[in-house]
Coordinates of C-alpha atoms and ligand atoms in Angstrom, one line a residue:
X1 CA -14.2 -26.5 -21.0
X2 CA -15.8 -26.7 -17.3
X3 CA -19.4 -25.8 -16.9
X4 CA -21.1 -24.5 -13.7
X5 CA -22.9 -27.6 -12.8
X6 CA -19.8 -29.8 -13.4
X7 CA -17.7 -27.8 -11.1
X8 CA -20.7 -27.7 -8.4
X9 CA -20.7 -31.9 -8.7
X10 CA -16.9 -31.9 -8.4
X11 CA -17.1 -29.2 -5.2
X12 CA -19.8 -31.8 -3.6
X13 CA -17.8 -34.6 -4.3
X14 CA -14.7 -32.9 -2.7
X15 CA -16.9 -32.3 0.4
X16 CA -18.4 -35.7 0.5
X17 CA -15.0 -37.1 0.4
X18 CA -13.1 -35.0 2.9
X19 CA -16.2 -33.5 5.0
X20 CA -14.6 -30.3 6.3
X21 CA -15.7 -30.7 9.8
X22 CA -13.9 -34.3 9.9
X23 CA -11.0 -32.9 8.0
X24 CA -7.7 -31.8 8.9
X25 CA -7.3 -28.3 7.5
X26 CA -4.3 -29.1 5.2
X27 CA -5.5 -32.3 3.9
X28 CA -8.5 -30.5 3.1
X29 CA -6.7 -28.0 1.0
X30 CA -4.6 -30.5 -0.5
X31 CA -7.5 -32.4 -1.8
X32 CA -8.8 -29.7 -2.9
X33 CA -6.1 -28.7 -5.3
X34 CA -5.8 -32.1 -6.4
X35 CA -9.5 -32.0 -7.6
X36 CA -8.4 -28.8 -9.6
X37 CA -10.8 -26.5 -7.2
X38 CA -7.9 -24.2 -6.3
X39 CA -7.6 -21.9 -8.9
X40 CA -10.3 -23.3 -11.6
X41 CA -8.5 -21.1 -14.5
X42 CA -4.8 -23.1 -13.9
X43 CA -3.9 -26.0 -15.5
X44 CA -5.3 -29.6 -15.1
X45 CA -2.7 -31.2 -12.6
X46 CA -1.5 -27.6 -11.2
X47 CA -4.7 -27.2 -9.1
X48 CA -7.0 -26.3 -11.9
X49 CA -9.4 -27.4 -14.7
X50 CA -8.7 -25.1 -17.5
X51 CA -11.8 -23.1 -17.0
X52 CA -13.0 -19.8 -17.3
X53 CA -11.4 -17.5 -14.1
X54 CA -14.5 -16.3 -13.1
X55 CA -15.9 -19.6 -12.4
X56 CA -14.0 -19.4 -9.6
X57 CA -16.8 -17.7 -7.5
X58 CA -18.9 -20.6 -8.1
X59 CA -16.7 -23.0 -6.4
X60 CA -16.0 -20.4 -3.3
X61 CA -19.4 -19.7 -2.5
X62 CA -20.3 -23.5 -2.3
X63 CA -17.1 -24.3 0.0
X64 CA -17.5 -21.4 2.2
X65 CA -21.8 -22.2 2.6
X66 CA -20.5 -25.8 3.6
X67 CA -18.0 -24.4 6.4
X68 CA -14.8 -25.4 4.2
X69 CA -11.6 -23.6 5.2
X70 CA -10.0 -21.6 2.9
X71 CA -6.1 -21.2 2.7
X72 CA -5.7 -17.8 4.4
X73 CA -5.0 -15.3 1.8
X74 CA -4.1 -12.5 3.8
X75 CA -1.1 -14.9 4.8
X76 CA -0.1 -15.7 1.5
X77 CA -0.7 -12.8 -0.7
X78 CA 2.2 -12.5 -2.5
X79 CA 2.7 -16.1 -3.4
X80 CA -0.9 -16.4 -4.5
X81 CA -1.2 -12.9 -6.3
X82 CA 2.2 -12.8 -7.7
X83 CA 4.7 -15.9 -7.4
X84 CA 2.4 -18.2 -8.9
X85 CA 1.3 -16.6 -11.9
X86 CA 5.1 -16.1 -12.5
X87 CA 5.9 -19.4 -11.9
X88 CA 2.9 -20.6 -13.9
X89 CA 3.8 -18.5 -17.3
X90 CA 7.5 -19.0 -16.9
X91 CA 8.8 -22.2 -14.8
X92 CA 9.5 -25.5 -16.2
X93 CA 7.3 -28.3 -15.2
X94 CA 9.1 -29.4 -12.5
X95 CA 9.5 -25.8 -10.9
X96 CA 5.5 -25.7 -11.7
X97 CA 4.9 -28.8 -10.1
X98 CA 7.1 -28.3 -6.8
X99 CA 6.1 -24.9 -5.8
X100 CA 2.5 -24.5 -6.7
X101 CA 0.7 -26.9 -4.5
X102 CA 2.6 -26.0 -1.0
X103 CA 2.1 -22.3 -2.2
X104 CA -1.6 -22.7 -2.5
X105 CA -2.2 -24.7 0.2
X106 CA -0.1 -22.3 2.5
X107 CA 2.4 -24.4 3.7
X108 CA 4.9 -22.3 2.2
X109 CA 5.1 -18.6 2.4
X110 CA 6.7 -16.9 -0.6
X111 CA 8.3 -13.1 -0.5
X112 CA 9.1 -10.6 -3.2
X113 CA 13.0 -9.5 -3.2
X114 CA 12.9 -6.8 -5.9
X115 CA 13.3 -3.5 -4.5
X116 CA 16.6 -2.3 -3.1
X117 CA 17.9 1.0 -1.3
X118 CA 18.9 2.4 -5.2
X119 CA 16.1 1.0 -7.1
X120 CA 12.2 0.7 -6.3
X121 CA 10.0 3.0 -9.1
X122 CA 13.2 2.5 -10.9
X123 CA 13.7 -0.9 -10.5
X124 CA 15.9 -1.9 -13.5
X125 CA 18.6 -0.2 -12.1
X126 CA 19.1 -3.0 -9.7
X127 CA 22.5 -3.9 -8.3
X128 CA 22.3 -7.7 -6.4
X129 CA 24.7 -9.1 -8.5
X130 CA 23.9 -13.2 -9.4
X131 CA 27.4 -15.0 -10.9
X132 CA 27.2 -18.5 -12.5
X133 CA 29.3 -21.1 -10.5
X134 CA 28.7 -24.5 -12.2
X135 CA 25.0 -26.1 -11.5
X136 CA 24.3 -22.8 -9.0
X137 CA 24.2 -19.0 -9.0
X138 CA 26.0 -17.0 -6.2
X139 CA 23.8 -14.2 -5.3
X140 CA 25.6 -11.0 -3.3
X141 CA 23.5 -7.9 -3.0
X142 CA 20.9 -6.4 -0.3
X143 CA 16.8 -6.0 -0.9
X144 CA 14.3 -3.7 1.2
X145 CA 10.7 -3.3 2.0
X146 CA 10.2 -7.1 1.8
X147 CA 7.0 -7.8 3.3
X148 CA 6.8 -11.0 4.9
X149 CA 10.4 -11.9 4.2
X150 CA 10.2 -13.2 8.2
X151 CA 8.0 -16.0 7.4
X152 CA 8.8 -16.8 3.7
X153 CA 10.4 -20.2 2.8
X154 CA 10.6 -19.1 -0.7
X155 CA 11.2 -15.7 -2.4
X156 CA 10.9 -14.3 -6.1
X157 CA 14.2 -12.6 -6.7
X158 CA 15.7 -10.4 -9.3
X159 CA 19.5 -9.9 -9.7
X160 CA 21.9 -8.7 -12.2
X161 CA 23.8 -11.3 -14.3
X162 CA 25.2 -9.2 -16.9
X163 CA 26.6 -5.5 -15.7
X164 CA 27.8 -4.9 -19.5
X165 CA 24.5 -5.2 -20.7
X166 CA 21.5 -2.1 -20.3
X167 CA 20.0 -2.1 -17.5
X168 CA 16.4 -4.2 -18.2
X169 CA 18.5 -6.6 -20.6
X170 CA 21.3 -7.8 -17.7
X171 CA 18.5 -9.0 -15.3
X172 CA 17.6 -12.9 -14.4
X173 CA 14.8 -14.2 -12.3
X174 CA 15.1 -16.5 -9.8
X175 CA 13.2 -19.0 -6.7
X176 CA 15.7 -18.0 -3.9
X177 CA 15.2 -20.4 -0.7
X178 CA 15.0 -17.8 2.4
X179 CA 16.3 -20.8 4.5
X180 CA 19.7 -20.4 2.7
X181 CA 22.4 -19.5 5.2
X182 CA 23.4 -16.1 3.5
X183 CA 20.1 -15.2 3.8
X184 CA 20.0 -12.2 6.9
X185 CA 16.3 -10.6 7.6
X186 CA 16.1 -7.5 9.5
X187 CA 12.9 -5.9 10.6
X188 CA 11.9 -2.2 9.5
X189 CA 9.2 -1.0 11.6
X190 CA 6.5 1.2 9.9
X191 CA 4.6 4.2 10.7
X192 CA 1.6 1.7 12.4
X193 CA 4.3 0.8 14.6
X194 CA 4.6 -2.7 12.9
X195 CA 7.5 -4.2 10.9
X196 CA 5.1 -6.1 7.9
X197 CA 8.5 -5.7 5.8
X198 CA 12.2 -6.2 6.3
X199 CA 15.5 -5.6 4.9
X200 CA 16.9 -8.6 3.4
X201 CA 21.2 -9.1 3.2
X202 CA 22.2 -11.6 0.4
X203 CA 25.8 -12.8 0.9
X204 CA 27.0 -16.3 -1.3
X205 CA 23.7 -17.4 -1.4
X206 CA 23.5 -20.3 -3.8
X207 CA 20.6 -20.8 -6.4
X208 CA 20.6 -24.0 -8.5
X209 CA 20.2 -22.8 -12.1
X210 CA 17.0 -25.2 -12.2
X211 CA 15.4 -22.6 -9.8
X212 CA 15.7 -20.3 -12.6
X213 CA 12.4 -18.9 -14.0
X214 CA 12.9 -17.6 -18.0
X215 CA 15.7 -17.3 -19.7
X216 CA 19.3 -15.9 -18.6
X217 CA 19.2 -11.8 -19.1
X218 CA 15.2 -12.0 -19.6
X219 CA 14.3 -11.4 -15.9
X220 CA 12.9 -8.2 -17.0
X221 CA 10.4 -9.3 -18.9
X222 CA 9.4 -12.3 -16.7
X223 CA 9.0 -9.4 -13.8
X224 CA 6.5 -7.8 -16.0
X225 CA 4.5 -11.0 -15.3
X226 CA 4.4 -10.5 -11.4
X227 CA 4.3 -6.7 -11.6
X228 CA 1.1 -6.8 -13.7
X229 CA -0.2 -9.4 -11.1
X230 CA 0.7 -7.6 -7.8
X231 CA -1.2 -4.4 -8.9
X232 CA -4.4 -6.9 -9.9
X233 CA -3.9 -8.3 -6.6
X234 CA -3.3 -5.3 -4.4
X235 CA -5.9 -3.1 -5.9
X236 CA -8.6 -5.7 -7.5
X237 CA -9.1 -8.2 -5.0
X238 CA -12.7 -9.7 -5.0
X239 CA -14.9 -7.9 -2.3
X240 CA -18.5 -7.9 -1.4
X241 CA -20.7 -4.6 -2.0
X242 CA -19.8 -2.1 0.9
X243 CA -16.7 -4.5 1.8
X244 CA -13.4 -3.1 2.1
X245 CA -12.2 0.3 3.4
X246 CA -15.9 1.4 2.8
X247 CA -17.8 -0.8 5.2
X248 CA -15.8 0.3 7.9
X249 CA -16.9 3.6 7.8
X250 CA -20.2 3.3 6.8
X251 CA -20.8 0.6 10.2
X252 CA -19.0 3.7 12.2
X253 CA -22.0 6.0 10.8
X254 CA -24.7 3.7 11.3
X255 CA -23.9 2.4 14.8
X256 CA -23.1 6.0 15.8
X257 CA -25.8 8.5 14.8
X258 CA -24.1 11.6 17.4
X259 CA -21.2 11.7 15.4
X260 CA -23.4 12.7 11.9
X261 CA -23.4 16.0 10.0
X262 CA -24.8 16.5 6.8
X263 CA -21.3 17.7 5.0
X264 CA -19.9 14.0 6.4
X265 CA -22.9 12.4 5.2
X266 CA -22.7 13.9 1.5
X267 CA -18.8 12.8 1.7
X268 CA -19.7 9.4 2.9
X269 CA -22.1 9.1 0.1
X270 CA -19.4 10.0 -2.6
X271 CA -17.1 8.1 -1.6
X272 CA -19.8 5.1 -0.8
X273 CA -20.3 5.6 -4.9
X274 CA -16.5 5.4 -6.0
X275 CA -16.3 2.1 -3.9
X276 CA -18.8 0.6 -5.6
X277 CA -17.6 2.0 -9.2
X278 CA -14.2 0.4 -8.5
X279 CA -15.5 -2.5 -6.9
X280 CA -17.8 -3.2 -9.8
X281 CA -14.7 -2.2 -12.5
X282 CA -12.5 -4.7 -10.8
X283 CA -15.4 -7.6 -11.2
X284 CA -15.0 -6.7 -15.1
X285 CA -11.7 -6.7 -15.1
X286 CA -11.5 -9.9 -13.3
X287 CA -13.9 -11.5 -16.1
X288 CA -11.5 -10.4 -18.5
X289 CA -8.5 -12.2 -16.8
X290 CA -9.6 -15.5 -18.7
X291 CA -5.9 -16.5 -19.3
X292 CA -4.5 -15.1 -16.1
X293 CA -2.4 -12.7 -17.6
X294 CA -3.5 -8.8 -16.7
X295 CA -2.3 -5.8 -18.9
X296 CA -1.5 -2.2 -17.7
X297 CA -5.2 -1.7 -16.6
X298 CA -4.9 -3.7 -13.4
X299 CA -2.2 -0.3 -12.8
X300 CA -5.8 1.9 -13.1
X301 CA -7.4 -0.4 -10.3
X302 CA -4.5 0.2 -8.2
X303 CA -4.4 3.3 -8.9
X304 CA -8.2 4.0 -7.7
X305 CA -7.5 1.4 -4.5
X306 CA -4.8 3.7 -3.1
X307 CA -7.0 7.2 -3.7
X308 CA -10.0 5.5 -2.2
X309 CA -8.5 3.8 1.1
X310 CA -6.7 7.0 1.8
X311 CA -9.8 9.2 1.3
X312 CA -11.9 6.6 2.7
X313 CA -9.8 6.0 6.0
X314 CA -9.4 9.7 6.4
X315 CA -13.1 10.2 6.7
X316 CA -13.4 7.6 9.3
X317 CA -10.6 9.6 11.8
X318 CA -12.8 12.6 10.9
X319 CA -16.1 10.9 11.7
X320 CA -14.7 9.6 15.1
X321 CA -13.4 13.4 16.1
X322 CA -11.2 13.4 19.2
X323 CA -11.6 9.7 19.3
X324 CA -10.0 9.1 15.7
X325 CA -7.0 10.7 17.0
X326 CA -6.2 7.5 19.7
X327 CA -4.1 5.0 18.3
X328 CA -4.8 1.4 20.0
X329 CA -1.3 0.2 20.3
X330 CA 2.1 1.1 18.8
X331 CA 3.8 -1.9 20.1
X332 CA 6.4 -3.3 17.5
X333 CA 5.2 -6.6 16.1
X334 CA 5.9 -8.7 13.3
X335 CA 2.8 -9.8 12.1
X336 CA 1.9 -12.9 9.9
X337 CA -0.5 -11.4 7.6
X338 CA -1.2 -8.2 5.4
X339 CA -3.9 -6.4 7.0
X340 CA -5.6 -3.0 5.3
X341 CA -8.4 -3.0 7.1
X342 CA -7.9 -4.3 10.3
X343 CA -7.9 -3.2 13.9
X344 CA -9.0 0.9 14.5
X345 CA -9.6 3.5 12.2
X346 CA -6.3 5.0 13.4
X347 CA -4.3 2.1 12.0
X348 CA -6.4 1.9 9.2
X349 CA -5.4 5.6 8.2
X350 CA -1.8 5.1 9.1
X351 CA -1.6 1.5 7.1
X352 CA -3.4 3.3 4.1
X353 CA -0.4 5.4 3.6
X354 CA 1.5 2.8 2.3
X355 CA -0.9 1.7 -0.6
X356 CA -0.2 4.6 -2.8
X357 CA 3.7 3.6 -2.6
X358 CA 3.4 -0.7 -2.3
X359 CA 3.3 -2.6 -5.7
X360 CA 4.5 1.0 -7.6
X361 CA 3.7 4.4 -6.4
X362 CA 0.4 6.2 -8.0
X363 CA 2.9 8.5 -9.9
X364 CA 4.3 5.7 -11.7
X365 CA 1.2 4.0 -12.1
X366 CA -0.1 7.3 -13.9
X367 CA 3.1 6.9 -16.0
X368 CA 1.6 3.5 -16.7
X369 CA -1.7 4.5 -17.6
X370 CA -0.8 7.1 -19.6
X371 CA 1.7 5.4 -21.6
X372 CA 0.5 1.8 -21.9
X373 CA -3.6 2.2 -21.8
X374 CA -4.2 6.0 -23.0
X375 CA -0.8 5.3 -25.7
X376 CA 0.5 9.0 -24.5
X377 CA 4.4 9.9 -25.7
X378 CA 6.7 8.1 -23.1
X379 CA 8.8 10.2 -20.6
X380 CA 12.2 10.8 -22.5
X381 CA 14.9 7.9 -21.3
X382 CA 18.4 8.3 -22.0
X383 CA 19.6 4.9 -20.4
X384 CA 17.8 2.4 -22.1
X385 CA 20.7 1.5 -24.5
X386 CA 23.7 2.3 -22.1
X387 CA 25.7 -0.4 -20.5
X388 CA 24.2 -0.9 -16.8
X389 CA 27.9 -0.3 -15.2
X390 CA 28.4 2.7 -17.4
X391 CA 25.3 4.5 -15.5
X392 CA 25.4 7.2 -13.1
X393 CA 24.3 5.8 -9.5
Ligands
FAD401 C1 4.2 -1.5 2.6 C2 4.7 -1.8 1.6 C3 5.5 -2.6 1.2 C4 6.4 -3.3 0.3 N1 6.5 -4.7 -0.1 C5 7.6 -4.9 -1.2 C6 7.9 -6.2 -1.2 O1 7.3 -6.9 -0.2 N2 9.0 -6.1 -1.8 C7 9.6 -5.4 -2.7 O2 10.3 -5.6 -3.5 N3 8.9 -3.9 -2.4 C8 8.1 -3.7 -1.5 N4 7.9 -2.6 -1.6 C9 8.6 -1.4 -2.0 C10 7.9 -0.6 -3.2 O3 7.7 -1.4 -4.4 C11 8.7 0.5 -3.4 O4 8.7 1.5 -2.0 C12 7.9 1.4 -4.7 O5 8.5 0.7 -6.0 C13 9.0 2.9 -4.6 O6 10.0 2.3 -4.5 P1 11.2 3.3 -3.7 O7 10.7 3.3 -2.1 O8 12.8 3.4 -3.9 O9 10.8 5.2 -3.8 P2 11.5 5.8 -5.3 O10 11.4 5.2 -6.3 O11 12.6 6.5 -4.9 O12 10.2 7.2 -5.3 C14 10.4 8.5 -4.5 C15 9.2 9.3 -4.9 O13 9.5 9.7 -6.4 C16 8.5 9.6 -7.2 N5 9.2 9.1 -8.8 C17 10.0 8.0 -9.0 N6 10.1 7.7 -10.4 C18 8.9 8.8 -10.8 C19 8.7 9.0 -12.1 N7 9.6 8.2 -13.3 N8 7.8 9.8 -12.2 C20 7.1 10.4 -11.3 N9 7.5 10.2 -10.2 C21 8.5 9.5 -9.8 C22 7.7 8.3 -6.4 O14 6.1 8.2 -6.9 C23 8.1 8.6 -5.2 O15 7.0 9.7 -4.9 C24 6.8 -2.2 -0.4 C25 6.6 -1.1 -0.3 C26 5.8 -0.5 1.0 C27 5.4 0.6 1.2

C-alpha cells in the first residue's frame, strides 16, 4: 500500500529527474507512466502503484503546481475512460503491455466501435460480423456515431461471432486497428456544425486473435466493463467547485450585472446547488471505486450530468437574451477533442443536447437505475433465449 508521503516523494523525484521546463512533453509523460504515477490505482508496471484511486489527486496537484504537462484527457477520453479499464480487466499480459502506455501518454488515440444503425440502446442486437480465419478474425459491418474515429489509431469493437446464439451470448470483443485498409471513416455533422463523430464501414478488416479481449462469445460481459466506465467517464469527471457548465453561467452572471433579474437569480442558485451536490456525489463515487470497476451507480451520475448540463446551458442562453441566440461559427470541422463547455453559450446549449444520448440515453439509464440500483422488476423481454438470427429486424 502506497501512502501519501511515499507518493509525494516519488512525484518530486520524477520532477527532479525530468524537469518539466527542460523535458520534451512526451518524454515527461512516458517517465511519469514508468514511475507508476499515471493512474496510481493501476498495477505496478502498467502506469500505477496498486494504490487507492483517491490518491491520484495528490499526484495531479503536485505535478500541476510544478507546471508539468498533462496527457490532454479531452483528446483521449475514450482511451482513458473506456478502453483502458477494459484492456486492464480483460486483456492478456501482452495486450496490456502493448496498449496501455501509448494510450495513457496520448501517442495513440482510441475510439469506440459499438453503435450501429440498427443497434443503439439495444446494443446487443448488433449485426457486424466477425468470422474466424486461421489466426485472424475477418470483420464486416457498419458502425455509427463513432466519436474520434478520424483521429483514432485503435478502436474497441464488438462484433457478432455466433448468429445462432441468443443475442447477448454470440458477441466477441476485439481491439481493431483503425489503419487497416478495410476501415473507412466518413464524417457525420452534428447540431453544433462540427463532426465530432463518424460512420465507420468495416470491409474484410483483419484482426489477430491475439487482439481479442475476453473469451469468444463473452463480449457482452466484457462490454459491460466499457459501458459502466463510460458513464462514470462522461458524468463523473473530477471538476473543481463551480467548474464545468455552472462555472460558465456563473461567470456571465458576475460579469454582466445588467442582465440580472430576481427570477434568473433564483434559478441560477437552484442550479448552482444541484451542480455542487452532483459534484460531491461524483467525489464520493470516485472514492468508492477502489478497484476501478464502477457499478450501475455511475448511470445515475451520468443522468444527473445530462439533465444539469441541459438546464444550465439553457439558463445561460436565456440570461444572455438576444445575444444568446447568436451562434459564433457553424463551419464544418472535425475537432480533435470533445469539449462540452467550450466556445460560446450557443455551442454549449446545442452540444449539451447530445449528453442525454451519448453513453446511453437518459431513458435507458433510468431503466438501469430502476432495475440494478433500486431492484425494481425488469422490463419484459422476449428476445433473451432466441437465436439472434431468428430475431425480427
Ligand atoms: C455525441 C454523441 C457521441 C457518440 N459517440 C459514440 C461512440 O463514440 N461510439 C459509439 O459506439 N456510439 C456513440 N454514440 C451513440 C450512442 O451511444 C447512441 O446514440 C445511443 O446509445 C442511443 O442509440 P440510438 O441513437 O440508436 O437511439 P435508439 O436506441 O434508437 O433510441 C431512440 C429513442 O428510444 C428510446 N429508447 C430506446 N430503448 C428504450 C427502452 N428500452 N426504454 C425506454 N426508452 C427507450 C431512447 O431513449 C431514445 O429516446 C454517440 C452518440 C452521441 C449523441
